[in-house]
XYZ file of C-alpha atoms in Angstrom:
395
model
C -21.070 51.413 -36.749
C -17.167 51.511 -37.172
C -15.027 49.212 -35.294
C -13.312 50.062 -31.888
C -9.997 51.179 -32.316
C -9.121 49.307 -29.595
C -10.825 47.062 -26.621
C -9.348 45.400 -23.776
C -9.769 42.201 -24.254
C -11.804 40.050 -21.640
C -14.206 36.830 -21.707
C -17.116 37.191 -23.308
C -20.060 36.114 -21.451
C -20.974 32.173 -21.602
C -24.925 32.843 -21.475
C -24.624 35.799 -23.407
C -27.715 36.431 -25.131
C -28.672 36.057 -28.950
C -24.857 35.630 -29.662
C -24.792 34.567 -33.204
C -21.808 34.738 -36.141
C -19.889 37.831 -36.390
C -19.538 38.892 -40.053
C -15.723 38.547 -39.529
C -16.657 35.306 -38.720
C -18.325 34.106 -41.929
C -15.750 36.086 -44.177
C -13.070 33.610 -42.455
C -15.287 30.770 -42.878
C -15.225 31.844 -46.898
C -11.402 31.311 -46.908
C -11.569 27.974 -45.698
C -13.714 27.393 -48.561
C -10.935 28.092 -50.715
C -8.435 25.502 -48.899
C -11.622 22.889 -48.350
C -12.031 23.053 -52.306
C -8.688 22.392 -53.341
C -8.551 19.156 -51.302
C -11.570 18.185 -52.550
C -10.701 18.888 -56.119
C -7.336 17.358 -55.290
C -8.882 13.939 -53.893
C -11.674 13.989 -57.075
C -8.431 13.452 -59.179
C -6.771 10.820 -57.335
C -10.176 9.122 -57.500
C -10.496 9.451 -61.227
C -7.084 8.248 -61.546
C -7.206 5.248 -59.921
C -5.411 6.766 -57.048
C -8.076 7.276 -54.228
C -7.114 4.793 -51.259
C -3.311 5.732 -51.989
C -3.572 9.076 -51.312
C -6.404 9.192 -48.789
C -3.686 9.402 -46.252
C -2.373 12.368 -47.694
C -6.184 14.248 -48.064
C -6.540 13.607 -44.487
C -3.433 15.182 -43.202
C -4.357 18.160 -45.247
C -7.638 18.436 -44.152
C -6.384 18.211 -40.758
C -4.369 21.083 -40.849
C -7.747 22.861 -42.604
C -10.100 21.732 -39.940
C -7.695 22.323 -36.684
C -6.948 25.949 -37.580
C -10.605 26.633 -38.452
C -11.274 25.302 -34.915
C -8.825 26.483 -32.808
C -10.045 30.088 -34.210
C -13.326 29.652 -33.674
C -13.143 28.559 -30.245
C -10.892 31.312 -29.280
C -13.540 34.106 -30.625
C -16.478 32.245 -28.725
C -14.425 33.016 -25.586
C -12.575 36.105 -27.065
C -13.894 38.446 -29.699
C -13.291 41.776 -29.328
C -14.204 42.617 -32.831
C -11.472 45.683 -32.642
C -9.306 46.997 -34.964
C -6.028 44.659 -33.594
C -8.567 41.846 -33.280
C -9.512 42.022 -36.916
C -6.114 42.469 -38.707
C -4.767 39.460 -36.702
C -7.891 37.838 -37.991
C -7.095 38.408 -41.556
C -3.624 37.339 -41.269
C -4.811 34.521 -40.340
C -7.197 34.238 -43.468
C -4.059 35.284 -45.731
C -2.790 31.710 -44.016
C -5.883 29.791 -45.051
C -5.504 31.004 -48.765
C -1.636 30.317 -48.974
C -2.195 26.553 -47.225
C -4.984 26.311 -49.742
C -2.058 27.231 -52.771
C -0.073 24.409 -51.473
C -2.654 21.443 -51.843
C -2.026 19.993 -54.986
C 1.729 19.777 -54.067
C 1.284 18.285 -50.749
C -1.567 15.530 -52.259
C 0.559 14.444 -55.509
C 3.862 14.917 -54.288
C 3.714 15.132 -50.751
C 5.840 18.323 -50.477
C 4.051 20.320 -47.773
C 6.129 23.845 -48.118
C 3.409 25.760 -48.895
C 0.929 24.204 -46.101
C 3.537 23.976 -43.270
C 3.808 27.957 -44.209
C 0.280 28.717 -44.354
C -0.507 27.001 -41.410
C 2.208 29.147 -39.605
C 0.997 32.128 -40.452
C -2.405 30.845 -39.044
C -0.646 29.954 -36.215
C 1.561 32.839 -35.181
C -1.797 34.923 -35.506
C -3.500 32.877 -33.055
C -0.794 33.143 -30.959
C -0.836 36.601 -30.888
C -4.395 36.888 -29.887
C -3.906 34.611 -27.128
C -0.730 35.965 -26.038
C -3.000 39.328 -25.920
C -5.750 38.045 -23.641
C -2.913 36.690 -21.331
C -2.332 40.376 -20.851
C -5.294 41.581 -20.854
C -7.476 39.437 -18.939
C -6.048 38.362 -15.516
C -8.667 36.483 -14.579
C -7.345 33.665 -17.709
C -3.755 34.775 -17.913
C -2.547 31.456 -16.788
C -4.882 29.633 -19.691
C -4.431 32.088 -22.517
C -0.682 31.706 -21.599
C -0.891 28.266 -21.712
C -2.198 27.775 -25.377
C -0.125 30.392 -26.575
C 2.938 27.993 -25.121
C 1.292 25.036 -26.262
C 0.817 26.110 -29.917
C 4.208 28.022 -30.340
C 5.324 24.155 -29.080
C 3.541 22.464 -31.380
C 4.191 24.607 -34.446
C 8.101 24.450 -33.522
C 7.277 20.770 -34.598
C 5.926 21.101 -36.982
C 8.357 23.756 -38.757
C 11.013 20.654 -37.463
C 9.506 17.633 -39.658
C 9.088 19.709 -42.932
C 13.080 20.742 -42.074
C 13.888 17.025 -41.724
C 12.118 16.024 -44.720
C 13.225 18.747 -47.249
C 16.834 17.983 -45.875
C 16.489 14.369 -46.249
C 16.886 13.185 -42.519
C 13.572 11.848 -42.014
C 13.048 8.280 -42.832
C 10.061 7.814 -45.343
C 8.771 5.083 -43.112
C 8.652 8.003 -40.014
C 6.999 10.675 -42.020
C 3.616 9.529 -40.875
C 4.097 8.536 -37.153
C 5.537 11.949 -36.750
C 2.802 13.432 -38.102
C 0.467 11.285 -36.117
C 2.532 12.689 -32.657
C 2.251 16.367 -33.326
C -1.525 15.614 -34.215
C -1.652 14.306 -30.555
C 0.265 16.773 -29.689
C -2.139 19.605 -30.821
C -5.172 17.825 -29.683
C -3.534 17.801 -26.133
C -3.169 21.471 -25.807
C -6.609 22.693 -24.959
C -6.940 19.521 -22.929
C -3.743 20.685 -21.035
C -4.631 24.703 -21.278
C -8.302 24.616 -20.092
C -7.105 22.601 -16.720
C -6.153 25.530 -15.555
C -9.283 27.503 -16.041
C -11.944 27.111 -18.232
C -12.593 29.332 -21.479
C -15.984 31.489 -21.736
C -17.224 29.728 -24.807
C -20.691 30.451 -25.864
C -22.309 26.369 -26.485
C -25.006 28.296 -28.862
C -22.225 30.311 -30.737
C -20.006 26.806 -30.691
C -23.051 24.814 -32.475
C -24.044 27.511 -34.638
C -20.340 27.387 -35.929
C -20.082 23.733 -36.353
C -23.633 24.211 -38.459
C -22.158 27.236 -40.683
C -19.122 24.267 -41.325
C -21.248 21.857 -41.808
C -23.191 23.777 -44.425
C -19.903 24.676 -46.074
C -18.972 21.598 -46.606
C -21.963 20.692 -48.251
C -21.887 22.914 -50.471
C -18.398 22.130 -51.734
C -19.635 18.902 -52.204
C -22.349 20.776 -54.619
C -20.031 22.444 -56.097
C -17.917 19.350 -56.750
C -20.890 17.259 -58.240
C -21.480 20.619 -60.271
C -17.696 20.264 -61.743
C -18.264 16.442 -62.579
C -21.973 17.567 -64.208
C -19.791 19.849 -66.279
C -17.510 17.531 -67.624
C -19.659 14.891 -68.438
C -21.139 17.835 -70.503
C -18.381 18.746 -72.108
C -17.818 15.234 -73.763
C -21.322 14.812 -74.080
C -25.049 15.577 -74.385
C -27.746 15.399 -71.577
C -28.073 11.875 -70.890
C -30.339 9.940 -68.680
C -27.370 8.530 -66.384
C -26.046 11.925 -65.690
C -29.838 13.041 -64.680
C -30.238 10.371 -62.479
C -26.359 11.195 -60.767
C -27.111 14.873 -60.501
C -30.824 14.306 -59.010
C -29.276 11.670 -56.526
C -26.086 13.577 -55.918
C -28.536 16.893 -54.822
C -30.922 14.603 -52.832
C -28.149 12.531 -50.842
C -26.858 15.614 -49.435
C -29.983 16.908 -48.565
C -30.654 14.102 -46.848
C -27.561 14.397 -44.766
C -28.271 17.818 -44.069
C -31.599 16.893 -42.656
C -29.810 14.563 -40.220
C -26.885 16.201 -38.962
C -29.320 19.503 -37.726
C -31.855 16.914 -36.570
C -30.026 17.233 -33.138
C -29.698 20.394 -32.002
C -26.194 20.956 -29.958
C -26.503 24.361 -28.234
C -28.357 23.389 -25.452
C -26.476 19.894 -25.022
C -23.286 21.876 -24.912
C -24.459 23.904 -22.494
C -25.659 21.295 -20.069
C -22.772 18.609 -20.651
C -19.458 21.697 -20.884
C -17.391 18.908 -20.283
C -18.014 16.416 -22.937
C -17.506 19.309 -25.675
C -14.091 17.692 -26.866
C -15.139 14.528 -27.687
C -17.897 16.664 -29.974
C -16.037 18.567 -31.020
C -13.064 17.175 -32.224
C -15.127 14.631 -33.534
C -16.285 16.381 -36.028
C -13.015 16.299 -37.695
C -14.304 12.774 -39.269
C -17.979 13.986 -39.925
C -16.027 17.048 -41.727
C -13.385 15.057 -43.376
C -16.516 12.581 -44.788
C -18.212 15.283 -46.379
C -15.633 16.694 -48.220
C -14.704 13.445 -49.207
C -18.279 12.984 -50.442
C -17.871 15.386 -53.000
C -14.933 14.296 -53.992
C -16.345 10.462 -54.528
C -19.420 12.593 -56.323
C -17.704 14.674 -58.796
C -15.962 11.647 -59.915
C -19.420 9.634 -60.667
C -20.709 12.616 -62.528
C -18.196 12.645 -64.735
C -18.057 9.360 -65.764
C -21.443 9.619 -66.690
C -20.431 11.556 -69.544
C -16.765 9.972 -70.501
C -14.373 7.200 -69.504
C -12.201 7.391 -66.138
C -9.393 5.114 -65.163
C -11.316 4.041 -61.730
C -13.517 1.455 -61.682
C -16.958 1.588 -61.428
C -16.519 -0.150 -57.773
C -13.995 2.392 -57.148
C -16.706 5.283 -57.781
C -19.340 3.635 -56.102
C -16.980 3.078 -53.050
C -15.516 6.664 -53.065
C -19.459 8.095 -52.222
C -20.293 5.092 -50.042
C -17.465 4.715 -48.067
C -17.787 9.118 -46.757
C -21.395 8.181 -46.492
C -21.389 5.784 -44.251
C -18.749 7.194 -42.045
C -20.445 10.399 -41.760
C -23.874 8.046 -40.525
C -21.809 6.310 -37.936
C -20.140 9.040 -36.748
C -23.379 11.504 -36.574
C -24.597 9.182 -33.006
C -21.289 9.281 -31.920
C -20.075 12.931 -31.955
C -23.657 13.526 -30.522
C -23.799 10.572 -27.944
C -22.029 12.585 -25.500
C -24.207 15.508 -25.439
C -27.471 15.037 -26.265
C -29.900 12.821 -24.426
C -30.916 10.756 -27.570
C -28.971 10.463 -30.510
C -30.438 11.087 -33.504
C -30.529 9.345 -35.857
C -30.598 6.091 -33.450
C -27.019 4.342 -33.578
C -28.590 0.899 -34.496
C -30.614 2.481 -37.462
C -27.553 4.711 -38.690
C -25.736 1.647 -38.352
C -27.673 -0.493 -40.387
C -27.994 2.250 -43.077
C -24.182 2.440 -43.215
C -24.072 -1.339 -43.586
C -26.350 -1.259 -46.284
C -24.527 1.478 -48.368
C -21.154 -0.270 -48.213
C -23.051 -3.186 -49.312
C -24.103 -1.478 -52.560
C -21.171 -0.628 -54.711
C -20.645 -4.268 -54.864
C -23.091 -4.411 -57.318
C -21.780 -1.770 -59.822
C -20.498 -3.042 -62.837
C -24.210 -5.159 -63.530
C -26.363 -2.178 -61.852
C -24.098 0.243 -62.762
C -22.474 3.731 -60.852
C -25.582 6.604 -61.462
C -27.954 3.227 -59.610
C -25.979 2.697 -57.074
C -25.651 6.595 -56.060
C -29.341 6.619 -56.298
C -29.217 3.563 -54.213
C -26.920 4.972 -51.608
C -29.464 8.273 -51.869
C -32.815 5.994 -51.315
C -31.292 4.499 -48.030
C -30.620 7.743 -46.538
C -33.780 9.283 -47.526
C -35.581 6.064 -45.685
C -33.508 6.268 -42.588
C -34.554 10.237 -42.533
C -37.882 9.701 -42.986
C -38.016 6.683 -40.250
C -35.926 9.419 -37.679
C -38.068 12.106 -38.302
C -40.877 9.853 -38.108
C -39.850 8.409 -34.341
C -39.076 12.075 -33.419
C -42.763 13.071 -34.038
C -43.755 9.891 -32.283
C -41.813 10.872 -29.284
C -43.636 13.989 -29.080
């Protein structure tokens, strides 16, 4: 069935039945694959350089800009899709933003000239501003909160458009460059804080969770894709060895593991019940997010030393897929903690897991990196075996 020309735009329902991802929806999800790879590619080089904790900063502030315009979208069409004809092409504008913010990675990580993401991240943003400007005028009943983001973000991207001025000019100090960035992070996070006081958005908590899942599942399979790309140059410089085996089996089953555990909980109906605790989930997924892409990063790089030498360390390597791990452990209870009624898995057992990992690496160079990978792998296959197993106990 074509698209409508044109619908007036109005909130969607918030118990809307069998509401579900929008193939618009997963076609923009594929662009941030695009822009999630090239940071993780990006940070896989750093680590093989020797670089990793120096420009973590710098992976971070990119991913940021990734993550907050792949939010801010998809909490807008939870409340707002229309699925028309102006709907759509403001839609892919906002895609042709992803893919031009994705171009201007490398730049930003080695050299810290953000041009090319500051601009693709405006485009984003204009778009969205747009569509929000749009349901100011077309649905009364939220004028005053569409209104209010569209404000809020033309505010915030006014800043943002100001620091890349200052620093290409010179007149930012080096030593400001990050606090600045750190305000007009605040400040973004504070405009649907300030916007939804007005009047709440329609979003759909199923629609919301399903999203977060669909992100989550991207992510891990950049983080395949990046183990994949260390598999293949360990290849290339030599044959099949029992190392890279054990990395590639480990790499697969670590991340299967996490998957297991992040859609242990189910968030839909916690949304639902606790509306007002969705910011603290999600916005913090931005760490859960940022750890997994991070993980692939740490796991391309022990691949491929598997198969020839790299200036990091072997504690370097080991701490580049422990450290992600661990953080995305912790931070699983706590993005959940405010929704559902028991995290899962528990906080003291993810805790102790996490301990455990960061333990590991610190026995690399007599163990060795492909060990402690399938190390880090064995712990989080225990702790999902002992959550699952409590689950069914619970029963």
């Amino acid at each position: 069935m074509p698209p409508a020309i044109r619908v007036r735009m109005s909130a969607r329902a918030i118990d809307e039945p069998h509401r579900a991802s929008s193939p618009l929806e997963l076609l923009f999800d594929l662009t941030f694959v695009v822009a999630v790879a090239a940071a993780t590619a990006q940070l896989a080089h750093d680590v093989a350089d020797g670089h990793g904790l120096a420009r973590l900063v710098l992976f971070l502030q990119v991913f940021f800009a990734i993550w907050w315009a792949w939010m801010n979208f998809t909490w807008f069409a939870s409340s707002y899709d229309t699925d028309d004809v102006p709907y759509r092409l403001l839609t892919m504008v906002q895609m042709g933003g992803v893919l031009v913010l994705a171009a201007g990675v490398p730049a930003a990580a080695v050299h810290s000239d953000f041009r090319a993401v500051t601009i693709g991240y405006l485009i984003m943003r204009i778009a969205l501003v747009a569509q929000w400007v749009r349901a100011g005028v077309e649905d009364a009943a939220g004028r005053r909160t569409a209104l209010r983001y569209a404000v809020g973000i033309t505010v915030a991207q006014a800043g943002w458009v100001v620091r890349l001025v200052l620093a290409e000019t010179g007149a930012l100090p080096s030593p400001a460059a990050l606090p600045l960035f750190v305000a007009l992070v605040v400040l973004e996070l504070a405009v649907p804080l300030w916007a939804e006081r007005t009047r709440p958005t329609t979003w759909h908590p199923h629609h919301i969770a399903e999203r977060y899942g669909l992100f989550t599942i991207i992510l891990l399979g950049e983080s395949v894709l990046a183990a994949t790309r260390g598999v293949e140059g360990a290849l290339e410089a030599a044959r099949t060895s029992a190392p890279l085996v054990v990395m590639a089996v480990s790499g697969l089953v670590l991340l299967f593991a996490l998957w297991w555990l992040y859609f242990l909980t189910p968030a839909g109906e916690g949304l639902g019940d606790r509306r007002h605790r969705s910011y603290l989930w999600g916005y913090g997924h931005y760490g859960l997010f940022a750890a997994l892409a991070a993980l692939g990063a740490g796991l391309e790089v022990a691949a491929e030393q598997t198969g020839h030498d790299v200036k990091a360390s072997p504690l370097a390597i080991c701490y580049a897929v422990a450290i992600p791990t661990a953080v995305f452990l912790v931070l699983l209870g706590v993005v959940h903690a405010p929704i559902a009624a028991k995290p899962v898995p528990r906080p003291v057992a993810a805790l102790g897991c996490a301990v455990v990992i960061l333990l590991l690496p610190l026995t690399a160079s007599q163990a060795g990196v492909p060990a402690v990978v399938a190390a880090i792998a064995a712990a989080c296959v225990v702790l999902t075996v002992l959550t699952v197993g409590a689950g069914r106990g619970g029963e």
